[in-house]
Structures are given as C-alpha cells and as structure tokens.
Short mmCIF file of C-alpha atoms and ligand atoms in Angstrom, two decimals:
data_model
loop_
_atom_site.label_atom_id
_atom_site.label_comp_id
_atom_site.label_asym_id
_atom_site.label_seq_id
_atom_site.Cartn_x
_atom_site.Cartn_y
_atom_site.Cartn_z
CA MET A 1 69.73 182.52 124.44
CA ASN A 2 73.02 184.12 123.38
CA ILE A 3 76.05 182.52 125.01
CA LEU A 4 79.54 184.02 124.98
CA ILE A 5 82.52 181.69 125.40
CA ILE A 6 85.73 183.45 126.42
CA GLY A 7 88.92 181.71 125.29
CA SER A 8 89.94 179.87 122.13
CA GLY A 9 91.77 176.68 123.10
CA ALA A 10 90.66 173.06 122.99
CA ARG A 11 89.03 173.54 126.41
CA GLU A 12 86.81 176.26 124.96
CA HIS A 13 86.13 174.11 121.87
CA ALA A 14 84.85 171.40 124.24
CA ILE A 15 82.73 174.01 126.07
CA ALA A 16 81.32 175.25 122.76
CA SER A 17 80.53 171.66 121.66
CA ALA A 18 78.76 170.96 124.96
CA CYS A 19 76.66 174.15 124.51
CA HIS A 20 76.00 173.23 120.86
CA ARG A 21 74.53 169.85 121.94
CA SER A 22 72.02 171.62 124.23
CA LYS A 23 68.30 171.20 123.62
CA THR A 24 67.98 174.93 124.37
CA THR A 25 69.60 175.60 120.92
CA PRO A 26 71.53 178.70 121.98
CA GLN A 27 73.34 181.05 119.62
CA LEU A 28 77.04 180.86 120.41
CA PHE A 29 79.66 183.63 120.29
CA CYS A 30 83.35 183.64 121.12
CA CYS A 31 85.96 186.13 122.27
CA GLY A 32 89.33 184.43 121.90
CA SER A 33 92.98 185.20 121.43
CA HIS A 34 92.91 183.61 117.96
CA VAL A 35 90.28 182.28 115.58
CA ASN A 36 89.93 178.59 116.46
CA PRO A 37 88.32 176.97 113.39
CA GLY A 38 86.55 174.36 115.56
CA ILE A 39 84.88 177.05 117.68
CA ALA A 40 84.26 179.30 114.67
CA ALA A 41 82.24 176.50 113.04
CA LEU A 42 79.87 176.46 116.04
CA THR A 43 79.53 180.21 116.60
CA VAL A 44 77.69 183.04 114.86
CA GLY A 45 79.99 185.82 116.11
CA TYR A 46 83.73 185.82 116.81
CA TRP A 47 86.12 188.47 118.11
CA ALA A 48 89.84 187.69 118.22
CA GLY A 49 92.15 189.93 120.23
CA ASN A 50 93.85 190.48 123.56
CA LEU A 51 91.68 188.98 126.30
CA SER A 52 93.02 191.53 128.80
CA GLU A 53 91.08 194.19 126.88
CA LEU A 54 87.97 193.84 129.01
CA ASP A 55 86.31 196.87 127.41
CA SER A 56 86.46 195.25 123.97
CA ILE A 57 84.90 192.06 125.35
CA LEU A 58 82.20 194.05 127.11
CA GLN A 59 81.45 195.87 123.86
CA CYS A 60 80.93 192.47 122.18
CA VAL A 61 78.63 191.47 125.04
CA LYS A 62 76.49 194.54 124.34
CA THR A 63 76.50 194.16 120.55
CA TRP A 64 75.66 190.46 120.67
CA GLU A 65 73.09 190.86 123.50
CA ILE A 66 74.77 188.11 125.49
CA THR A 67 72.63 186.41 128.16
CA LEU A 68 75.19 183.93 129.56
CA ALA A 69 79.00 184.03 129.61
CA ILE A 70 81.39 181.14 130.21
CA ILE A 71 84.99 182.10 131.00
CA GLY A 72 87.70 179.58 130.09
CA PRO A 73 91.16 181.02 130.94
CA GLU A 74 92.36 182.07 134.40
CA ALA A 75 93.96 185.31 133.16
CA ALA A 76 90.52 186.73 132.36
CA LEU A 77 89.31 185.78 135.85
CA GLU A 78 92.32 187.50 137.40
CA LYS A 79 91.50 190.67 135.46
CA GLY A 80 88.01 190.70 136.98
CA LEU A 81 86.04 189.86 133.84
CA ALA A 82 83.38 188.01 135.84
CA ASP A 83 82.89 191.08 138.09
CA ARG A 84 82.37 193.31 135.04
CA LEU A 85 79.98 190.84 133.38
CA TRP A 86 77.80 190.46 136.49
CA GLU A 87 77.80 194.31 136.84
CA GLN A 88 76.33 194.41 133.33
CA GLY A 89 73.68 191.88 134.36
CA VAL A 90 75.22 188.94 132.49
CA PRO A 91 75.10 185.64 134.43
CA THR A 92 78.62 184.26 134.26
CA ILE A 93 80.35 180.92 134.77
CA GLY A 94 83.65 181.83 136.40
CA PRO A 95 84.29 183.38 139.83
CA LYS A 96 84.87 187.06 140.51
CA LYS A 97 88.41 188.41 140.93
CA GLN A 98 88.49 188.14 144.72
CA SER A 99 87.38 184.51 144.67
CA ALA A 100 89.67 183.65 141.74
CA GLN A 101 92.58 184.27 144.14
CA ILE A 102 92.17 180.61 145.02
CA GLU A 103 94.10 180.10 141.75
CA THR A 104 95.82 183.41 141.14
CA SER A 105 97.61 183.49 144.52
CA LYS A 106 99.15 180.24 145.70
CA TYR A 107 99.79 181.79 149.10
CA PHE A 108 96.16 182.90 149.48
CA ALA A 109 95.06 179.30 148.79
CA ARG A 110 97.51 177.77 151.28
CA ASP A 111 96.72 180.36 153.93
CA LEU A 112 92.96 179.89 153.49
CA MET A 113 93.40 176.16 154.09
CA LYS A 114 95.52 176.86 157.16
CA ARG A 115 93.12 179.42 158.67
CA HIS A 116 90.20 177.02 158.24
CA ALA A 117 92.14 173.91 159.33
CA ILE A 118 91.36 172.16 156.06
CA PRO A 119 93.26 168.88 155.74
CA GLY A 120 95.68 168.10 152.89
CA LEU A 121 98.08 170.97 153.50
CA PRO A 122 101.80 170.23 153.01
CA GLN A 123 104.48 172.17 154.96
CA TYR A 124 105.02 175.56 153.30
CA GLN A 125 106.52 179.02 153.87
CA LEU A 126 106.10 182.27 151.95
CA PHE A 127 109.19 184.35 151.09
CA ASP A 128 109.71 187.81 149.61
CA SER A 129 113.51 187.76 150.04
CA LEU A 130 116.23 185.14 150.43
CA GLU A 131 116.16 185.46 154.21
CA GLY A 132 115.43 182.06 155.74
CA VAL A 133 115.26 180.30 152.35
CA GLU A 134 118.39 178.19 152.75
CA LEU A 135 117.39 177.07 156.23
CA PHE A 136 113.92 175.95 155.08
CA LEU A 137 115.36 174.16 152.01
CA HIS A 138 117.73 172.21 154.28
CA GLU A 139 114.87 171.45 156.66
CA LEU A 140 112.89 169.87 153.78
CA GLY A 141 115.98 168.05 152.47
CA GLU A 142 117.99 167.87 149.21
CA VAL A 143 115.10 166.42 147.17
CA GLY A 144 112.24 167.28 149.49
CA TYR A 145 111.04 170.70 148.27
CA VAL A 146 109.15 172.52 145.52
CA VAL A 147 109.58 176.24 144.74
CA LYS A 148 106.43 177.97 143.45
CA ALA A 149 106.19 181.58 142.27
CA ASN A 150 103.16 183.16 143.93
CA GLY A 151 101.01 184.20 140.98
CA LEU A 152 100.00 183.19 137.48
CA MET A 153 103.13 182.19 135.56
CA GLY A 154 101.58 180.19 132.71
CA GLY A 155 102.86 176.92 134.19
CA LYS A 156 106.48 178.15 134.31
CA GLY A 157 106.68 179.21 137.95
CA VAL A 158 107.04 175.81 139.62
CA LYS A 159 110.35 173.96 140.02
CA VAL A 160 110.69 170.63 141.78
CA ALA A 161 113.76 169.33 143.64
CA GLY A 162 115.33 166.33 141.94
CA GLU A 163 113.58 167.14 138.65
CA HIS A 164 114.26 170.78 137.77
CA LEU A 165 116.50 171.75 140.68
CA HIS A 166 119.37 169.38 141.44
CA THR A 167 121.15 171.11 144.32
CA ILE A 168 120.29 173.59 147.06
CA ASP A 169 122.52 176.10 145.21
CA GLU A 170 120.41 175.74 142.06
CA ALA A 171 117.29 176.26 144.16
CA LEU A 172 118.80 179.39 145.71
CA LEU A 173 119.62 180.74 142.25
CA PHE A 174 116.02 180.21 141.13
CA CYS A 175 114.72 181.88 144.31
CA ARG A 176 117.10 184.79 143.71
CA SER A 177 115.74 185.22 140.17
CA LEU A 178 112.20 185.40 141.61
CA VAL A 179 113.24 187.99 144.21
CA GLU A 180 114.99 190.06 141.50
CA ALA A 181 111.82 189.89 139.38
CA GLY A 182 109.92 191.32 142.38
CA LYS A 183 107.96 188.11 142.98
CA THR A 184 107.01 186.46 146.23
CA PHE A 185 107.27 182.68 146.29
CA LEU A 186 106.38 179.62 148.30
CA ILE A 187 108.67 176.79 149.26
CA GLU A 188 106.69 173.66 149.96
CA GLN A 189 107.28 170.08 150.99
CA ARG A 190 107.63 167.85 147.91
CA LEU A 191 104.98 165.14 147.86
CA ILE A 192 105.48 161.68 146.36
CA GLY A 193 102.52 159.86 144.90
CA GLN A 194 100.01 159.99 142.07
CA GLU A 195 98.38 163.24 141.05
CA PHE A 196 94.72 163.59 140.11
CA SER A 197 92.27 166.36 139.26
CA LEU A 198 88.83 166.73 140.80
CA MET A 199 86.65 169.50 139.35
CA GLY A 200 83.20 170.53 140.48
CA PHE A 201 80.35 172.78 139.38
CA CYS A 202 79.63 175.49 142.00
CA ASP A 203 76.34 177.39 142.22
CA GLY A 204 77.19 179.88 144.96
CA LYS A 205 76.09 177.45 147.67
CA LYS A 206 77.57 174.04 147.02
CA ILE A 207 79.75 171.98 144.70
CA ILE A 208 78.71 168.97 142.61
CA HIS A 209 81.71 166.99 141.47
CA MET A 210 82.70 165.71 138.04
CA PRO A 211 84.55 162.43 137.34
CA ILE A 212 88.18 162.36 138.54
CA VAL A 213 90.79 162.74 135.78
CA GLN A 214 94.57 162.27 135.63
CA ASP A 215 96.57 164.70 133.48
CA HIS A 216 100.11 164.12 132.09
CA LYS A 217 102.14 167.33 132.23
CA ARG A 218 105.51 166.11 130.94
CA ALA A 219 106.20 166.44 127.22
CA PHE A 220 107.55 162.94 126.59
CA GLU A 221 106.61 159.32 127.19
CA ASN A 222 107.18 157.83 130.65
CA ASP A 223 106.69 161.28 132.20
CA VAL A 224 110.01 162.82 131.26
CA GLY A 225 110.92 166.09 129.58
CA PRO A 226 109.78 169.64 130.15
CA ASN A 227 106.42 170.53 131.65
CA THR A 228 103.64 171.38 129.19
CA GLY A 229 100.07 172.59 129.44
CA GLY A 230 99.14 168.87 129.60
CA MET A 231 99.74 166.18 126.96
CA GLY A 232 96.66 164.11 127.69
CA SER A 233 94.47 162.66 130.39
CA TYR A 234 92.17 159.79 131.22
CA SER A 235 89.16 158.99 133.39
CA ASP A 236 87.51 155.69 134.30
CA HIS A 237 83.96 154.36 133.90
CA ASP A 238 83.36 154.54 137.68
CA HIS A 239 84.41 158.21 137.74
CA SER A 240 87.35 157.41 140.03
CA LEU A 241 90.84 156.22 138.96
CA PRO A 242 92.30 152.72 139.20
CA PHE A 243 95.00 153.70 141.73
CA LEU A 244 92.65 155.54 144.11
CA ASP A 245 90.49 154.05 146.83
CA GLN A 246 87.10 155.28 148.05
CA THR A 247 88.74 157.15 150.95
CA ASP A 248 91.01 159.12 148.58
CA MET A 249 88.02 160.18 146.51
CA ARG A 250 85.90 161.14 149.53
CA THR A 251 88.82 163.05 151.08
CA ALA A 252 89.37 165.09 147.91
CA GLN A 253 85.64 165.83 147.64
CA LYS A 254 85.52 166.95 151.28
CA ILE A 255 88.55 169.22 150.78
CA ASN A 256 86.92 170.87 147.73
CA ASP A 257 83.68 171.30 149.74
CA ALA A 258 85.54 172.84 152.67
CA VAL A 259 87.63 175.18 150.50
CA LEU A 260 84.54 176.41 148.67
CA GLN A 261 82.74 177.18 151.94
CA ALA A 262 85.82 178.85 153.46
CA LEU A 263 86.32 180.96 150.32
CA MET A 264 82.71 182.13 150.23
CA GLN A 265 82.77 182.89 153.94
CA GLU A 266 85.94 185.01 153.65
CA THR A 267 85.07 186.84 150.42
CA GLY A 268 81.37 187.24 151.17
CA GLU A 269 80.84 186.36 147.49
CA SER A 270 78.91 183.57 145.82
CA TYR A 271 81.35 181.35 143.95
CA ILE A 272 79.70 180.52 140.63
CA GLY A 273 81.81 178.49 138.25
CA ILE A 274 84.27 175.64 138.36
CA LEU A 275 86.46 174.78 141.34
CA TYR A 276 89.28 172.45 140.35
CA GLY A 277 91.33 170.80 143.05
CA SER A 278 94.66 169.36 141.99
CA PHE A 279 95.50 166.56 144.44
CA ILE A 280 98.14 163.95 145.09
CA ALA A 281 97.53 160.57 146.72
CA THR A 282 100.56 159.79 148.90
CA ARG A 283 101.55 157.15 151.46
CA ASP A 284 100.17 159.51 154.12
CA GLY A 285 96.86 160.21 152.39
CA VAL A 286 95.60 162.90 150.01
CA PHE A 287 97.28 166.32 149.83
CA VAL A 288 96.46 169.44 147.83
CA ILE A 289 98.89 170.57 145.13
CA GLU A 290 96.90 173.64 144.13
CA PHE A 291 93.46 174.94 143.24
CA ASN A 292 92.25 176.36 139.95
CA ALA A 293 89.19 178.52 139.40
CA ARG A 294 88.28 177.15 135.96
CA PHE A 295 87.95 174.01 133.87
CA GLY A 296 91.20 172.05 133.50
CA ASP A 297 92.76 171.60 130.12
CA PRO A 298 92.82 168.74 129.07
CA GLU A 299 90.60 167.44 131.91
CA SER A 300 87.53 169.35 130.65
CA LEU A 301 87.79 167.48 127.34
CA ASN A 302 87.41 164.14 129.12
CA VAL A 303 84.44 165.14 131.22
CA LEU A 304 82.49 167.37 128.84
CA THR A 305 82.67 164.66 126.16
CA ILE A 306 80.73 162.26 128.42
CA LEU A 307 78.39 164.81 130.01
CA GLU A 308 74.92 163.38 129.35
CA SER A 309 72.87 166.13 130.97
CA ASP A 310 72.26 169.45 129.20
CA PHE A 311 75.29 171.71 129.74
CA VAL A 312 73.41 174.95 129.13
CA THR A 313 70.66 174.01 131.61
CA LEU A 314 73.42 173.07 134.07
CA CYS A 315 75.09 176.48 133.63
CA GLU A 316 71.77 178.29 134.07
CA ALA A 317 71.14 176.35 137.30
CA MET A 318 74.65 177.27 138.52
CA CYS A 319 73.97 180.96 137.91
CA ARG A 320 70.56 180.77 139.63
CA GLY A 321 72.00 178.96 142.66
CA SER A 322 69.70 175.98 142.09
CA LEU A 323 72.06 173.28 140.88
CA SER A 324 71.03 169.73 141.79
CA GLU A 325 72.39 166.23 141.14
CA GLU A 326 69.94 165.78 138.28
CA HIS A 327 71.62 168.61 136.34
CA VAL A 328 74.97 166.78 136.49
CA ARG A 329 74.90 163.38 134.81
CA PHE A 330 77.93 161.75 133.18
CA ALA A 331 78.00 158.55 131.13
CA ARG A 332 79.61 155.65 132.97
CA LYS A 333 82.34 155.47 130.35
CA ALA A 334 86.11 155.63 130.39
CA THR A 335 87.85 158.36 128.38
CA VAL A 336 91.39 158.87 127.09
CA CYS A 337 92.37 162.27 125.72
CA LYS A 338 95.59 162.75 123.77
CA TYR A 339 96.95 166.03 122.48
CA ILE A 340 98.86 166.21 119.23
CA VAL A 341 101.56 168.88 119.27
CA PRO A 342 103.94 170.33 116.66
CA VAL A 343 107.40 168.79 116.41
CA GLY A 344 109.65 170.72 118.82
CA TYR A 345 106.86 171.47 121.32
CA PRO A 346 107.12 172.93 123.94
CA ASP A 347 110.54 174.59 123.64
CA SER A 348 111.38 174.90 119.96
CA VAL A 349 108.40 174.97 117.63
CA VAL A 350 109.79 176.41 114.44
CA ARG A 351 107.07 177.37 111.94
CA PRO A 352 103.45 176.65 111.05
CA GLU A 353 102.96 173.37 109.19
CA PRO A 354 99.86 172.03 107.41
CA VAL A 355 97.91 169.36 109.28
CA ASN A 356 95.05 167.27 107.88
CA PHE A 357 92.20 165.70 109.88
CA GLY A 358 90.19 164.66 106.81
CA PHE A 359 90.64 160.90 107.33
CA LEU A 360 89.23 160.66 110.87
CA THR A 361 86.31 158.24 111.08
CA ASP A 362 84.63 160.02 114.02
CA PRO A 363 85.66 163.68 114.31
CA SER A 364 82.96 164.40 116.92
CA HIS A 365 85.49 163.97 119.75
CA LEU A 366 88.22 166.05 118.11
CA TYR A 367 88.92 169.41 119.72
CA PHE A 368 91.03 172.08 118.06
CA GLY A 369 93.51 174.12 120.09
CA SER A 370 96.45 176.13 118.76
CA ILE A 371 95.56 175.83 115.09
CA GLU A 372 94.49 178.22 112.36
CA LEU A 373 92.80 178.11 108.99
CA CYS A 374 94.65 179.79 106.10
CA ASP A 375 93.41 179.59 102.49
CA GLY A 376 91.29 176.54 103.29
CA GLU A 377 94.10 174.62 104.99
CA LEU A 378 94.71 174.01 108.69
CA TYR A 379 98.10 174.99 110.11
CA THR A 380 99.76 174.24 113.44
CA MET A 381 100.60 177.23 115.64
CA SER A 382 103.10 177.29 118.53
CA SER A 383 101.16 175.40 121.22
CA ARG A 384 99.08 172.21 121.51
CA THR A 385 97.41 171.64 118.14
CA ALA A 386 94.37 169.48 118.84
CA ALA A 387 93.14 166.74 121.15
CA TYR A 388 91.23 163.54 120.48
CA VAL A 389 89.10 161.88 123.17
CA GLY A 390 88.47 158.12 122.92
CA VAL A 391 85.38 156.95 124.82
CA ALA A 392 84.71 153.29 125.69
CA ASP A 393 83.70 150.98 128.53
CA VAL A 394 87.26 150.58 129.81
CA ILE A 395 90.34 152.83 129.72
CA THR A 396 92.39 150.55 127.47
CA ALA A 397 89.65 150.44 124.81
CA ALA A 398 89.28 154.24 124.96
CA GLU A 399 93.05 154.50 124.53
CA ARG A 400 93.01 152.29 121.42
CA LEU A 401 90.21 154.38 119.89
CA ALA A 402 92.19 157.57 120.47
CA GLU A 403 95.29 156.01 118.91
CA LEU A 404 93.39 154.74 115.86
CA GLU A 405 92.01 158.20 115.15
CA ILE A 406 95.30 160.01 115.83
CA ASP A 407 97.04 157.64 113.38
CA ARG A 408 94.75 159.08 110.71
CA ILE A 409 95.97 162.65 111.27
CA GLU A 410 98.48 163.80 108.63
CA GLY A 411 101.20 166.33 109.43
CA PRO A 412 104.42 166.86 111.41
CA VAL A 413 102.80 166.36 114.82
CA LEU A 414 103.65 164.20 117.84
CA HIS A 415 101.69 162.75 120.72
CA ARG A 416 102.34 160.62 123.79
CA LYS A 417 101.53 157.02 122.93
CA ASP A 418 101.78 155.86 126.55
CA ILE A 419 98.86 157.85 128.02
CA GLY A 420 96.06 155.50 129.09
CA THR A 421 97.83 152.26 128.07
CA ALA A 422 97.46 149.17 130.26
CA ASP A 423 101.17 149.30 130.96
CA ALA A 424 101.13 152.93 132.16
CA ILE A 425 98.06 152.35 134.34
CA ASP A 426 99.48 149.15 135.83
CA ARG A 427 102.67 151.00 136.76
CA ARG A 428 100.64 153.65 138.56
CA ILE A 429 98.63 151.04 140.45
CA ALA A 430 101.81 149.18 141.46
CA PHE A 431 103.49 152.42 142.54
CA MET A 432 100.59 153.38 144.83
CA LYS A 433 100.40 149.83 146.23
CA GLN A 434 104.09 149.99 147.08
CA LEU A 435 103.72 153.43 148.73
CA ARG A 436 100.76 152.29 150.81
CA SER A 437 102.50 149.10 151.88
CA ASN A 438 105.54 151.15 152.96
CA ALA A 439 103.20 153.29 155.06
CA ASN A 440 101.61 150.20 156.65
CA ALA A 441 105.05 148.76 157.35
CA GLY A 442 105.73 151.83 159.45
N1 LIG B 501 95.56 170.37 133.63
C1 LIG B 501 96.27 171.47 134.11
C2 LIG B 501 95.52 172.73 134.10
O1 LIG B 501 94.46 172.85 133.53
O2 LIG B 501 96.00 173.69 134.70
#
C-alpha cells in the first residue's frame, strides 16, 4: 500500500510514525510545505511546495500510485483536496470541501448547531458591517464577548474581551478592521471554564472517540502571553481529564455525534476523517468553542503516541465505512506533550539556529515540526520546532519524562515547564470545583 501524508508539521510526523508502526508495512510518501527531516526519514518520496497547488499534489498521487491519502492541515481541506482525491479514486482521510465548512466557516458551524437544536451553543450573532455591533457588545458586557473572524485566519482571527480587547472601543476598532478587510465576523458570549479537545474517527456513518486532551495555547507559563498554535497538551490514563466529570465527557461525545449526523444530513456527503470538537466546561455545563475537520496539533501527538491498534487498518476501515470499536484501541496511559520553540516565538523569531537532539535517551516520542536539515545539522525555523511526548501511568510521571528528555536538547529553544505539572492540574481542578459550587449556590 502506498500512503500519502499531506502536511509537514509535528502532527504529520506523528501520523507518519503511526503509519510506520503498522503491520501492513506501507510505503509512505509526503507532500509538505517544507522537508521535515523526521517525516523524510520515514518516507520513500517527498515533494515540498505550496499545498494550495492541488494539481502538483495530484501529479504526485499519480506518479507514486497512491492508494490512501491522509490530509493534515485545514487549508488543504478548504481547497477541496479531499474532493479531488476521491474523484481520482484515492480513499482519503479528511472531509470534502463542503463538509470541511464545519471548520472553515465559524458561522456555518454555529448555524448548523442552531438549526438542529444541538446543545452547547453560546449566544452569537453574525455581522458583515458595524451595524448593531455596539449594541450586542453592550448586551454581552464589558468582558463578556469574543470576536471571531468567520474563516480560516491561522489562529489570528479570535480576540477575547479582557484578554486581547480591553474596552468596547478597542473591540469596535477590531471589528472595523475586519469589515474593511471584507470579512464577516461573529460576536459570541465569552465562556468561563476549562477548555478541552475531543477528537473522533468518522467513517461516513458514525464517530468513535479518542481520549480527551487539553491544549495550552498561550506562549508563556501560567497561560499568559500571545496565542500560539499550541505549546503542549496532556491526557489522562482514563481518557478523560481530572477536572471533568462523566457528564461533561458524555455531553461532549453526544454533541460531536449530533454535529456529525447533522452535517452529513445537510451536505448529503459521507464525512470520512477526523471531527475535532473544541469544548469548554463551564458552571452551566459544556459549551462548544469551535469544530475542526482534522487532527489537532498538538493533541494528535498525545493520542497517536498511545494508539495501540493498527492506524493503517483503522484508516482503511474509516474509508470503507466499517469502523468498529476494535479498530480504535488506546493504551490506558497518561501523556504530556511539550513543544520546544525558538527564542522569540511567536512574535519575533530572528534567524535559524542549530539544535541538537543527539542526547535524548528515547527519541521514539520526539516529533519534528518547523525544523530543517542543512549540511547534516538541524536548524530551527520560524514556528514550533519539535515536540516531545512523555507517556506514563499518571500525568505527573509523564510530565517528568517529557522534562527529562527536553533537558537533553541543546540549542536556543524554550518550552513551557508548567504544562502537566501537579500544580497546574491542581489549579484547574480547584477552578472547576469553585465554578461548579458557585453554580450550585445559585
Ligand atoms: N490545538 C489547536 C488546533 O489544532 O487547532
């Protein structure tokens, strides 16, 4: 079997590693935006270029006689790569363009939930001008709103009251900039609680869920600083998280189920690929932040590292519409993933610097991201360099393993030491306890 992986970040390195472990011994190929040395070591063919050039990718598919494709990044889904691949007879993990709207249009996702009366929907309104904006902002309150550009913005289209926007005037200025850029945008109720990610494998009929993961988007310790692609994430041995209860988990699963069915009903398409619900547990229950139509990064690194069943067999079952629980088996282990990033990330990375991983004791859980090989040496690029995933029976032990290995990396790189520590987890548990007790008190 010849498998094509589209994308060249750490997420795609984890996908390639999971394919490489398969008993089906596939030949792996990659089309990415740069040559990731971790992926290159596992593949027999590699094309690096602009992933919007669908014709170039399709030419690779022909030349390499690809029999299964796995799409990593959302931009390729938005371009309709899955549609083109299926047209060429290539079974593909990743929904078609129409279905990918669940991620590519925030308004589509909210409206779908509304039309199908799916729970977990915050208050929201769509705008294409400034008319009515000020009134709705006041209705939600000084620190009670979030402004979200309606479309893929590479993580830069969301601004939160009290964090990025400090007054209604600042919010109006941001909204004006979106209008002037010709963008529609949503204003939504700001939700207070703990966020979590729940991804599932979809086979065109149903969804089978993966362990729940919590990502850390802020650049610096204690969740401050600018938003990033995600600085690290953790999951627990019971596949839930310490601050969630059984009802939270069941609610999120039911919302993903309902959204998948509603989406397939409206598009008339089979949704084959990953559905990733981004949720928040609040004092009033679980709400949806957004949906993604792909594996999360870094969340995929946590879950694929502990996937015990055969990933290639799982993907084949997804494409055939015959996925069952036995295809989806995860080790009952906790994981902590930490990204190392160049000094200055995310706003002011200056130049490539050499980075050395030669002293790691177990590099099998190391995933390369924005990194390149020049004259036999590895160099940082402008984004997240690499991630290490510690795996153990409990979160704190997984965290220590990740730290021990990251300490052995040489180069001008930083990481968040707090992710997955007992202190950080305890604070999250206490925060949720407090919120829930406030709710019970009335
Ligand atoms: N973890 C955030 C994302 O994958 O979009």
